[in-house]
Every structure is written in structure tokens, then in C-alpha cells.
Amino acid sequence: MPLPLLIALILAQAPATIAPSERAIVVTGHAWAPFISPMGEPFRAHSVTDNTLANWFAQADSNRDGALTMLEMRADAERFFVTLDTGGDGAVDPDELIHYEWEIAPDVQIMSKTRRPAGAAPPPPEDSGGRKDRERDDNQDFAGQGAARYSLLNMPQPVAAADINFDRSITAAEFRAAAGDRFLLLDRGHTGRLTLPELELQLAAAQGASHKRNKRKHEPDTRLGNPLPSGG
């Protein structure tokens, strides 16, 4: 077979190069709900026995004394800020916020599906008074929005909420200040210390409030934090 014909035959059988714009979009799925820390960091379960709130607490409790102080919470925020500031310029800009919402914590997206915590049983069927019972799942499971579904505070986007001067850029100083403010919101007893048992109670109460609001959508959410504008 002539060489030019052989080369043409090989090229015809070779797979065509796929342009970047035509490549499939691969989305990483997560089986269970994360715990999203007060500063927006997701902690994901790898088994049904993982306690994601406890994992964050153990990381933030740098001296391992069983209590978080404001200094420890600020230090933990500074550590996470380095992850958010991918450009290393000391500020989280709009592109880095997009990276956070799509790559680090896609769970904060308003339209993302709500997941149950690892090991949690499905909710009981509704008493529909004659209507067919159904299991509330995905988006219907909680009434909170964004990160508020998985967090201690009612903040749909906790990273963006740290933009104190609304200039669409979060500096390290703003993020650190926000950590202090959020510590005060969680320190309901004004003791200067947060323990894991009290935070577990706060998380259970926050998620319980979301479940109740699922049936009373027009009532205000009484959890502390910065909710989305009502538009009213």
C-alpha cells in the first residue's frame, strides 16, 4: 500500500481532538450533607459515623482544651482564608467567590439539592389527611437557603457575607473581623467560650427551625445571622 494512502487511513481512524468547549462537564457529587462552618468551610462525612461538626470543632480548638475562644475562631478563619485567596493577593475577589461556590462548597448555591446528614433516617411520611404519603427529600427537606441549611447561622453565603463595605472584595481583615462577630452570635451565654455540646444543641435547633418553617413559609426565620433580602 502506498505510504500516503496508509497515513490517510490511519488519520481517518484516529479519534478527533475534542475542543475544550465541547468536553463534558464533570460534577463531583456528595452523598451526604456537609457541616458548613460559621466562616463557610464545608466538612464532609466519609462514613455514616462521621461527626462533621465535631471535625470542625477539633480543628479550630488549637489548644485541645475542649472549648473555642474568639482568638481560636479568628485563627481558624485566617487559615481558611488562605484557601479562598487562590491568587494570594490578600483579598477574595468575585472570581474567587465563584470558585468557592462551584468548587469548594457548591452546597451553598441556592438551587442546589438539600442532603440529609450521614446516617440520618429519611423523614417520616406526611400525615396528608387522605392524600398519598410521600417522603420529603432533596430541595423540600429544609426551608433554609444555601449554607444556612447546613450551618449554625442563617447565612446563605457566609464568605460573601464577610464583605463589610460591599466593595465585592473580602480582605483578610474583613474575614477575621467577621469571625469575631460570628463568635459573639454563637456565644449566647456570653462566656467567651464555645463547647461542642452547646454547638450541637444550636445546630439541632437551627435545623429543627428549618423543618418547622417548611410548613410555615411566611414566618420569619428567628435564627441569628444575615438572611437573604426578602424583596419586600
CSV table of N, CA, C and O in Angstrom, one decimal, residues 116-157:
chain,number,residue,atom,x,y,z
A,116,ARG,N,-29.4,15.0,53.4
A,116,ARG,CA,-29.5,14.6,54.8
A,116,ARG,C,-28.1,14.3,55.3
A,116,ARG,O,-27.2,13.9,54.6
A,117,PRO,N,-27.9,14.5,56.6
A,117,PRO,CA,-26.6,14.2,57.2
A,117,PRO,C,-26.3,12.7,57.1
A,117,PRO,O,-27.2,11.9,57.0
A,118,ALA,N,-25.1,12.3,57.2
A,118,ALA,CA,-24.7,10.9,57.1
A,118,ALA,C,-25.4,10.2,58.3
A,118,ALA,O,-25.3,10.6,59.4
A,119,GLY,N,-26.0,9.1,57.9
A,119,GLY,CA,-26.6,8.2,58.9
A,119,GLY,C,-28.0,8.6,59.3
A,119,GLY,O,-28.7,7.9,60.1
A,120,ALA,N,-28.5,9.8,58.8
A,120,ALA,CA,-29.8,10.3,59.2
A,120,ALA,C,-30.9,9.5,58.5
A,120,ALA,O,-30.8,9.2,57.3
A,121,ALA,N,-31.9,9.1,59.2
A,121,ALA,CA,-33.0,8.4,58.6
A,121,ALA,C,-33.9,9.3,57.8
A,121,ALA,O,-34.0,10.5,58.0
A,122,PRO,N,-34.6,8.8,56.7
A,122,PRO,CA,-35.5,9.7,56.0
A,122,PRO,C,-36.6,10.2,56.9
A,122,PRO,O,-36.9,9.6,57.9
A,123,PRO,N,-37.1,11.4,56.6
A,123,PRO,CA,-38.2,11.9,57.4
A,123,PRO,C,-39.4,11.1,57.3
A,123,PRO,O,-39.6,10.4,56.3
A,124,PRO,N,-40.3,11.0,58.4
A,124,PRO,CA,-41.5,10.2,58.3
A,124,PRO,C,-42.4,10.7,57.2
A,124,PRO,O,-42.4,11.9,56.9
A,125,PRO,N,-43.2,9.8,56.7
A,125,PRO,CA,-44.2,10.2,55.7
A,125,PRO,C,-45.2,11.3,56.3
A,125,PRO,O,-45.5,11.3,57.5
A,126,GLU,N,-45.6,12.2,55.4
A,126,GLU,CA,-46.5,13.2,55.9
A,126,GLU,C,-47.9,12.7,56.2
A,126,GLU,O,-48.4,11.8,55.5
A,127,ASP,N,-48.5,13.2,57.2
A,127,ASP,CA,-49.9,12.9,57.5
A,127,ASP,C,-50.7,13.8,56.6
A,127,ASP,O,-51.0,14.9,57.0
A,128,SER,N,-51.1,13.3,55.5
A,128,SER,CA,-51.7,14.2,54.5
A,128,SER,C,-53.2,14.2,54.6
A,128,SER,O,-53.9,14.9,53.7
A,129,GLY,N,-53.8,13.6,55.5
A,129,GLY,CA,-55.3,13.6,55.6
A,129,GLY,C,-56.0,13.0,54.5
A,129,GLY,O,-57.0,13.6,54.0
A,130,GLY,N,-55.5,11.9,54.0
A,130,GLY,CA,-56.1,11.2,52.8
A,130,GLY,C,-55.3,11.3,51.6
A,130,GLY,O,-55.5,10.5,50.7
A,131,ARG,N,-54.4,12.3,51.5
A,131,ARG,CA,-53.5,12.4,50.3
A,131,ARG,C,-52.5,11.3,50.4
A,131,ARG,O,-52.1,10.8,51.5
A,132,LYS,N,-51.9,10.9,49.3
A,132,LYS,CA,-50.9,9.9,49.3
A,132,LYS,C,-49.7,10.3,50.0
A,132,LYS,O,-49.2,11.4,49.8
A,133,ASP,N,-49.2,9.4,50.9
A,133,ASP,CA,-48.0,9.8,51.7
A,133,ASP,C,-46.8,9.8,50.7
A,133,ASP,O,-46.7,9.1,49.8
A,134,ARG,N,-45.9,10.7,51.1
A,134,ARG,CA,-44.6,10.8,50.3
A,134,ARG,C,-43.5,11.3,51.2
A,134,ARG,O,-43.7,11.9,52.2
A,135,GLU,N,-42.3,10.9,50.8
A,135,GLU,CA,-41.1,11.3,51.6
A,135,GLU,C,-40.6,12.6,51.1
A,135,GLU,O,-40.4,12.9,49.9
A,136,ARG,N,-40.4,13.6,52.1
A,136,ARG,CA,-39.9,14.9,51.7
A,136,ARG,C,-38.4,14.7,51.5
A,136,ARG,O,-37.7,14.2,52.4
A,137,ASP,N,-37.9,15.1,50.4
A,137,ASP,CA,-36.5,14.8,50.1
A,137,ASP,C,-35.9,16.0,49.3
A,137,ASP,O,-36.6,16.9,48.9
A,138,ASP,N,-34.6,16.0,49.1
A,138,ASP,CA,-33.8,16.9,48.3
A,138,ASP,C,-34.3,18.4,48.7
A,138,ASP,O,-34.2,18.7,49.9
A,139,ASN,N,-34.7,19.1,47.7
A,139,ASN,CA,-35.0,20.6,48.0
A,139,ASN,C,-36.1,20.8,49.0
A,139,ASN,O,-36.1,21.8,49.7
A,140,GLN,N,-37.0,19.8,49.2
A,140,GLN,CA,-38.1,20.0,50.1
A,140,GLN,C,-37.7,19.7,51.6
A,140,GLN,O,-38.5,19.9,52.5
A,141,ASP,N,-36.5,19.2,51.8
A,141,ASP,CA,-36.2,18.7,53.2
A,141,ASP,C,-36.0,19.8,54.2
A,141,ASP,O,-36.3,19.7,55.3
A,142,PHE,N,-35.4,21.0,53.8
A,142,PHE,CA,-35.2,22.1,54.7
A,142,PHE,C,-35.7,23.4,54.0
A,142,PHE,O,-35.7,23.5,52.8
A,143,ALA,N,-36.1,24.3,54.8
A,143,ALA,CA,-36.6,25.6,54.2
A,143,ALA,C,-35.5,26.6,54.2
A,143,ALA,O,-35.7,27.7,53.6
A,144,GLY,N,-34.3,26.4,54.8
A,144,GLY,CA,-33.2,27.3,54.7
A,144,GLY,C,-32.7,27.5,53.3
A,144,GLY,O,-33.0,26.7,52.5
A,145,GLN,N,-31.9,28.5,53.1
A,145,GLN,CA,-31.3,28.7,51.8
A,145,GLN,C,-29.8,28.6,51.9
A,145,GLN,O,-29.1,29.1,52.9
A,146,GLY,N,-29.2,28.1,50.8
A,146,GLY,CA,-27.7,28.0,50.7
A,146,GLY,C,-27.1,27.3,51.9
A,146,GLY,O,-27.6,26.3,52.4
A,147,ALA,N,-26.0,27.9,52.4
A,147,ALA,CA,-25.3,27.3,53.5
A,147,ALA,C,-26.1,27.2,54.8
A,147,ALA,O,-25.8,26.5,55.7
A,148,ALA,N,-27.1,28.1,54.9
A,148,ALA,CA,-28.0,28.1,56.2
A,148,ALA,C,-28.6,26.7,56.4
A,148,ALA,O,-28.9,26.4,57.6
A,149,ARG,N,-28.7,25.9,55.4
A,149,ARG,CA,-29.3,24.5,55.6
A,149,ARG,C,-28.3,23.6,56.3
A,149,ARG,O,-28.8,22.6,56.9
A,150,TYR,N,-27.0,24.0,56.4
A,150,TYR,CA,-26.0,23.1,57.0
A,150,TYR,C,-25.2,23.7,58.0
A,150,TYR,O,-24.1,23.2,58.4
A,151,SER,N,-25.7,24.9,58.5
A,151,SER,CA,-24.8,25.7,59.4
A,151,SER,C,-25.5,26.1,60.7
A,151,SER,O,-26.7,25.8,60.9
A,152,LEU,N,-24.7,26.7,61.6
A,152,LEU,CA,-25.2,27.1,62.8
A,152,LEU,C,-25.9,28.5,62.7
A,152,LEU,O,-26.7,28.8,63.5
A,153,LEU,N,-25.6,29.2,61.7
A,153,LEU,CA,-26.1,30.6,61.5
A,153,LEU,C,-26.9,30.7,60.2
A,153,LEU,O,-26.6,30.0,59.2
A,154,ASN,N,-27.8,31.6,60.2
A,154,ASN,CA,-28.6,31.8,59.0
A,154,ASN,C,-27.9,32.7,58.0
A,154,ASN,O,-28.3,33.9,57.8
A,155,MET,N,-26.9,32.1,57.3
A,155,MET,CA,-26.2,32.9,56.3
A,155,MET,C,-26.1,32.0,55.1
A,155,MET,O,-25.3,31.1,55.0
A,156,PRO,N,-26.9,32.4,54.1
A,156,PRO,CA,-26.8,31.6,52.8
A,156,PRO,C,-25.5,31.5,52.1
A,156,PRO,O,-25.1,30.5,51.6
A,157,GLN,N,-24.7,32.6,52.2
A,157,GLN,CA,-23.4,32.7,51.6
A,157,GLN,C,-22.4,33.3,52.6
A,157,GLN,O,-22.2,34.5,52.6
